[in-house]
XYZ file of N, CA and C in Angstrom:
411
model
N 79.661 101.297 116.638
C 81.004 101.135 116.138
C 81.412 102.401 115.402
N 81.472 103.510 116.202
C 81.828 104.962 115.478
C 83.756 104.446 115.109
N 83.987 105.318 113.840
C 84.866 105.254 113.177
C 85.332 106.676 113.129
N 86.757 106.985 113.633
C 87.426 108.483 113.869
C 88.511 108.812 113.369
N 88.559 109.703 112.460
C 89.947 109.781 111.699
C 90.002 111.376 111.806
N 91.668 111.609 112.309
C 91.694 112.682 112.456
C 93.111 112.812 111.658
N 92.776 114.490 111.246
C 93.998 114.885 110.284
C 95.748 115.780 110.949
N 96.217 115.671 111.527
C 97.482 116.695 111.845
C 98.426 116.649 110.978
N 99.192 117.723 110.820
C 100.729 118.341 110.691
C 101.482 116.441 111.543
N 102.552 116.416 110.390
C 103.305 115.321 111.365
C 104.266 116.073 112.098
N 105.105 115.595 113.318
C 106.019 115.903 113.809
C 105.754 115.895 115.473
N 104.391 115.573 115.661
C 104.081 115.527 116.985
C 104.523 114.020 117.589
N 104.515 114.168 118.758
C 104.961 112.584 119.548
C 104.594 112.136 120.053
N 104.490 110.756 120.621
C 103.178 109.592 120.647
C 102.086 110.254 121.772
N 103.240 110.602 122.962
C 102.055 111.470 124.028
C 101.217 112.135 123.888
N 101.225 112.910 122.367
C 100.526 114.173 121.924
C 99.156 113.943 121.066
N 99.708 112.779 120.147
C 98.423 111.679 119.493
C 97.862 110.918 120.424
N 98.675 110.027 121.419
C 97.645 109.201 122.476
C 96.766 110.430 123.157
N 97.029 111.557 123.383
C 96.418 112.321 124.289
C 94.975 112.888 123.193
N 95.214 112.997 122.134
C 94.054 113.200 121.212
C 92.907 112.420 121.083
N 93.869 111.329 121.021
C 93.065 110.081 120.785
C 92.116 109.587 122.148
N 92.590 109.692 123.320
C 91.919 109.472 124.633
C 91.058 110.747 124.625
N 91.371 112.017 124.409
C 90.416 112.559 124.672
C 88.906 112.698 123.752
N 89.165 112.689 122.758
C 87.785 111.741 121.769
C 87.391 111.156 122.134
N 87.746 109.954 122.539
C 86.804 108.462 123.183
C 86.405 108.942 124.696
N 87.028 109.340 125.360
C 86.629 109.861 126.851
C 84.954 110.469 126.189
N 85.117 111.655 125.358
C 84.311 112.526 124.661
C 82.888 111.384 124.556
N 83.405 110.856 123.704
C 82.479 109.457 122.901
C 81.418 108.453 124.117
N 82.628 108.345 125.015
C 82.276 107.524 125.878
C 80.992 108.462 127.260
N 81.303 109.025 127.304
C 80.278 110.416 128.010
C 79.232 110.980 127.753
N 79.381 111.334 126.208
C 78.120 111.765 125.563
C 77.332 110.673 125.104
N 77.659 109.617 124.182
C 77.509 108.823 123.330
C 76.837 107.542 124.351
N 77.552 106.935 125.370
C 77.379 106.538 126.342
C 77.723 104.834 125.402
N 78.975 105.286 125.111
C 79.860 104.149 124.099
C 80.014 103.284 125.086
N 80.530 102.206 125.129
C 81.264 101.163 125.734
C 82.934 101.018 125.363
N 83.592 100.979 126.734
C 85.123 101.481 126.400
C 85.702 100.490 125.423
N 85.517 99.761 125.025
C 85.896 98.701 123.965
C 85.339 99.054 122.728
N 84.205 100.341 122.603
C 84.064 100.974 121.496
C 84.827 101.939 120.467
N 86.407 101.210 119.878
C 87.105 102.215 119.878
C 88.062 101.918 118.468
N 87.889 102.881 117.636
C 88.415 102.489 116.517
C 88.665 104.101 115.871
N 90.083 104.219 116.076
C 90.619 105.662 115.240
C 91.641 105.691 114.576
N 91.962 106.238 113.367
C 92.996 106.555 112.755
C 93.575 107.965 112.878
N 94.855 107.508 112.894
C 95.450 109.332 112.647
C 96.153 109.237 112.055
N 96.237 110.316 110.447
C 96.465 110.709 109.273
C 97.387 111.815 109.868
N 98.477 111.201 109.579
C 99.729 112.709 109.665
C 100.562 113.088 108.555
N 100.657 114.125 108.502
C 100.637 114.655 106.772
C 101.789 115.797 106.757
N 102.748 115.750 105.869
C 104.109 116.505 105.980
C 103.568 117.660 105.308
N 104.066 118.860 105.778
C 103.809 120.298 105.472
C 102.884 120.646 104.813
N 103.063 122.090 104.280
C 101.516 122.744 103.674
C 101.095 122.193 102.051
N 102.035 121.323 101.597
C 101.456 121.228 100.476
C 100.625 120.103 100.465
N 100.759 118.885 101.697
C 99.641 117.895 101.740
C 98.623 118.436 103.168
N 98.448 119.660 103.883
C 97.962 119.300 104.731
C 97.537 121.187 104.937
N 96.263 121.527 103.787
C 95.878 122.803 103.218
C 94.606 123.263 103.633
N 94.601 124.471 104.588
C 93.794 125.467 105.518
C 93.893 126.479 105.598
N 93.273 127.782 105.367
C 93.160 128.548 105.710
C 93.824 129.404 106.828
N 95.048 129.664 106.736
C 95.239 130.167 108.436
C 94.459 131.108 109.095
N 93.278 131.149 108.791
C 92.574 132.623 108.930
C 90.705 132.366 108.542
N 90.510 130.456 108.365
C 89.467 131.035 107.601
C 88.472 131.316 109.025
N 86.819 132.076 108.576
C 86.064 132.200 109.837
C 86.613 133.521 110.420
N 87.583 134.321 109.942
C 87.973 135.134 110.432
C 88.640 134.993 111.615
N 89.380 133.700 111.669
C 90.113 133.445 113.305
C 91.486 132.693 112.864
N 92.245 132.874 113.513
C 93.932 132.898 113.566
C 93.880 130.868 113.654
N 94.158 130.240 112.433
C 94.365 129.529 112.824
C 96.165 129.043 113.334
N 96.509 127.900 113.845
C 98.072 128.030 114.290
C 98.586 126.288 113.105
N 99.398 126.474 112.950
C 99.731 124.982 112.215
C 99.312 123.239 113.065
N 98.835 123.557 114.261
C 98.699 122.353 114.923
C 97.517 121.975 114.830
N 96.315 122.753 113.725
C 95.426 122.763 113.588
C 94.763 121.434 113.286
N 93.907 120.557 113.977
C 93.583 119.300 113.758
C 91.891 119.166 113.036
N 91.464 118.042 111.883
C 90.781 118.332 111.502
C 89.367 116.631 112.034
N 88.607 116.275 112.864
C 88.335 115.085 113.429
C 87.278 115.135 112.446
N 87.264 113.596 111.358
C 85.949 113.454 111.072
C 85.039 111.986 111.945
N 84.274 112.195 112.083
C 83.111 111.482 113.343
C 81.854 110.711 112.662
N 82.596 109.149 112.352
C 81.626 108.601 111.490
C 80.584 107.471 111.985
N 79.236 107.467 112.432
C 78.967 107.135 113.221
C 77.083 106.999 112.966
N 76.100 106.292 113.889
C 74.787 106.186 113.049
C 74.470 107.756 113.643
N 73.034 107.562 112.997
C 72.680 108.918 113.282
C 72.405 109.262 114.495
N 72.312 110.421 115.338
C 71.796 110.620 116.710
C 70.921 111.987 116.081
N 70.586 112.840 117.397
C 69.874 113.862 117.547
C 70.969 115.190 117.818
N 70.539 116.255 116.870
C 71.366 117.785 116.637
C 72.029 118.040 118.145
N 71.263 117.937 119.081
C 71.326 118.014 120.508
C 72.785 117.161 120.695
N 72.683 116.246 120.788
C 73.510 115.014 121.124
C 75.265 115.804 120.501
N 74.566 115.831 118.904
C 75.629 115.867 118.024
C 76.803 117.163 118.782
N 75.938 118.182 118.698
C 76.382 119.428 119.377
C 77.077 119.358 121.202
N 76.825 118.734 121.766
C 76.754 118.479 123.031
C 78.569 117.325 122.904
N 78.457 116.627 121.674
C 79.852 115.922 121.491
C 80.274 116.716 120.914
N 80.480 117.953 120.027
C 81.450 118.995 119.469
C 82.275 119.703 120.899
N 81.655 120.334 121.600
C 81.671 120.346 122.275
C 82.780 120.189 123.630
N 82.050 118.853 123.657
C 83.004 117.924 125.120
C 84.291 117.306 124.392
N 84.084 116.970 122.927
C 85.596 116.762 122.550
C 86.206 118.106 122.258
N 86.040 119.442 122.017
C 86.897 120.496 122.037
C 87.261 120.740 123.571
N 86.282 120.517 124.706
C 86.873 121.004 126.110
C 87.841 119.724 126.517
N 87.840 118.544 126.081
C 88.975 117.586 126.466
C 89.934 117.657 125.475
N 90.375 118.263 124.771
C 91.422 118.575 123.521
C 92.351 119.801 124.160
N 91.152 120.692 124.615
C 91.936 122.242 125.279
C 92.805 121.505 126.535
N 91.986 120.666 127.526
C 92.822 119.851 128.549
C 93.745 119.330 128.439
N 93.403 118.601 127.346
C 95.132 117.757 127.056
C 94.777 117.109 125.477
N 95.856 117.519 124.566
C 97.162 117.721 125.264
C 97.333 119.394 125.018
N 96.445 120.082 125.335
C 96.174 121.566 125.248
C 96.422 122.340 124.056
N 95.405 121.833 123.266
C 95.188 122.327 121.909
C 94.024 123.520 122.602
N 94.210 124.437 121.386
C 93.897 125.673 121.239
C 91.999 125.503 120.333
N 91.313 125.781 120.930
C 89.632 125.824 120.548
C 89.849 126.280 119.189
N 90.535 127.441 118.616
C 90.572 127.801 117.469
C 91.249 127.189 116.326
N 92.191 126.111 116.694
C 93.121 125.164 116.278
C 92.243 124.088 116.169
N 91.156 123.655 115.902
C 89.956 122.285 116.082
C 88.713 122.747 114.842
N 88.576 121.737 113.858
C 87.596 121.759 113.277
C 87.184 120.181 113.285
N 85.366 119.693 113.148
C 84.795 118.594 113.429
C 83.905 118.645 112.382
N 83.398 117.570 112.258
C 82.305 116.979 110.853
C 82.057 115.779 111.669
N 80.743 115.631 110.907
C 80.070 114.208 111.313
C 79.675 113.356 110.419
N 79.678 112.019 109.881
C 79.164 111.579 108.968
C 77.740 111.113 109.629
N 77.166 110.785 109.128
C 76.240 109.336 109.826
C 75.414 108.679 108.667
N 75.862 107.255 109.034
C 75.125 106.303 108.458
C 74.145 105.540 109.325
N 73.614 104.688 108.764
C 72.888 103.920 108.936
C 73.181 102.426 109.459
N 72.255 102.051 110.565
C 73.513 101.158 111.153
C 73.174 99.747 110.498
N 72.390 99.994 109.556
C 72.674 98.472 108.627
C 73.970 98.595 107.418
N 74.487 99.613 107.856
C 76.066 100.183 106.960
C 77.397 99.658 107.712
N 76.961 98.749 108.853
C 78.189 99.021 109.878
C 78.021 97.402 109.763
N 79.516 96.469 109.899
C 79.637 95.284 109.967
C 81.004 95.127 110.986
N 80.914 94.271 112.016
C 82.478 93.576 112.857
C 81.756 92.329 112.824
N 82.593 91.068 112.744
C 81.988 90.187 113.769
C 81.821 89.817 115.070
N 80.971 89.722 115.967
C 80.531 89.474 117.005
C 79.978 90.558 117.646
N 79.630 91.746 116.671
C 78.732 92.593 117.434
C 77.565 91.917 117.370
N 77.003 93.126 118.842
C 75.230 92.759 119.027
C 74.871 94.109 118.616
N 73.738 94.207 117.662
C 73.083 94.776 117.255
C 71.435 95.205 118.094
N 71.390 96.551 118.826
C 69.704 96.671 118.777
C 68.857 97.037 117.792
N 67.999 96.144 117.967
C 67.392 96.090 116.306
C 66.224 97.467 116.124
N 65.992 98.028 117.474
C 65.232 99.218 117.742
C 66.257 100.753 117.326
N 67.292 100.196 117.687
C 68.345 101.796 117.983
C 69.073 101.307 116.555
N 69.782 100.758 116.250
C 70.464 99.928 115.546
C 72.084 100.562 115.930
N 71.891 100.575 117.358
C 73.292 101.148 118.231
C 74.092 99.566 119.036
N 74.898 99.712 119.485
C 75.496 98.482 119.720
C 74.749 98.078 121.276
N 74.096 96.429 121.125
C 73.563 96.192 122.201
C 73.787 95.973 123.720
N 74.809 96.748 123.880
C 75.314 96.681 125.351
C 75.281 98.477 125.785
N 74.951 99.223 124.669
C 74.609 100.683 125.121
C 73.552 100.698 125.782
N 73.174 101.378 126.837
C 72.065 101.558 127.745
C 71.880 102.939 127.993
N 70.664 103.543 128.050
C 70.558 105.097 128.602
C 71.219 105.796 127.774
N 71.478 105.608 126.692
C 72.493 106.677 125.774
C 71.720 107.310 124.848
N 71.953 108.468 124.291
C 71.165 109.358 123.340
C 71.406 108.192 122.062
């Protein structure tokens, strides 16, 4: 039950957030080897620079105002895994709705999946990942 909240500039339009938002879970669903009903995101849209404060430049790279910030809260996996989803959600972001690689920053939380509660999940009590994942890192 990963939890995704991502930060933008407001003023964009629904095509531009649905297209964010699909391309994360596409992301999720690929690497993660989620189940498409695994899907729970918020998006935080925030009026100009005085609520929504970056660096245009930090890293030494040009950032642009459409700059989006995804935090990725979720149990723990392996560096491999983690890296491998940075990744595949920046190359489905550049796709659509064609955000800019340098315009994208990511974080990961991870807890522990005796931290995570819905009702009527199944729990594996080995992975402590949701019990209908199979073959997934």
């Amino acid at each position: 039950m990963p939890m995704i909240q991502v930060w933008m500039r407001s003023g964009k339009d629904k095509a531009y957030r649905a297209a964010v938002s699909e391309s994360i879970h596409q992301a999720m669903m690929s690497v993660m080897n989620l189940p498409e009903d695994d899907y729970f995101q918020v998006t935080h849209e925030l009026e100009k620079e005085e609520n929504y404060i970056f660096d245009p430049n930090y890293f030494g790279m040009p950032r642009s105002p459409d700059f989006l910030m995804i935090r990725l809260s979720f149990n723990a996996r392996p560096a491999a895994v983690k890296q491998r989803l940075f990744e595949t959600i920046a190359d489905n972001l550049v796709k659509s709705p064609g955000l800019r690689r340098e315009d994208l920053g990511m974080s990961i939380i991870e807890t522990n999946f005796e931290n995570w509660w819905a009702h009527g999940r199944r729990v594996d009590k080995e992975t402590g990942t949701d019990a209908r994942m199979s073959g997934g890192d």
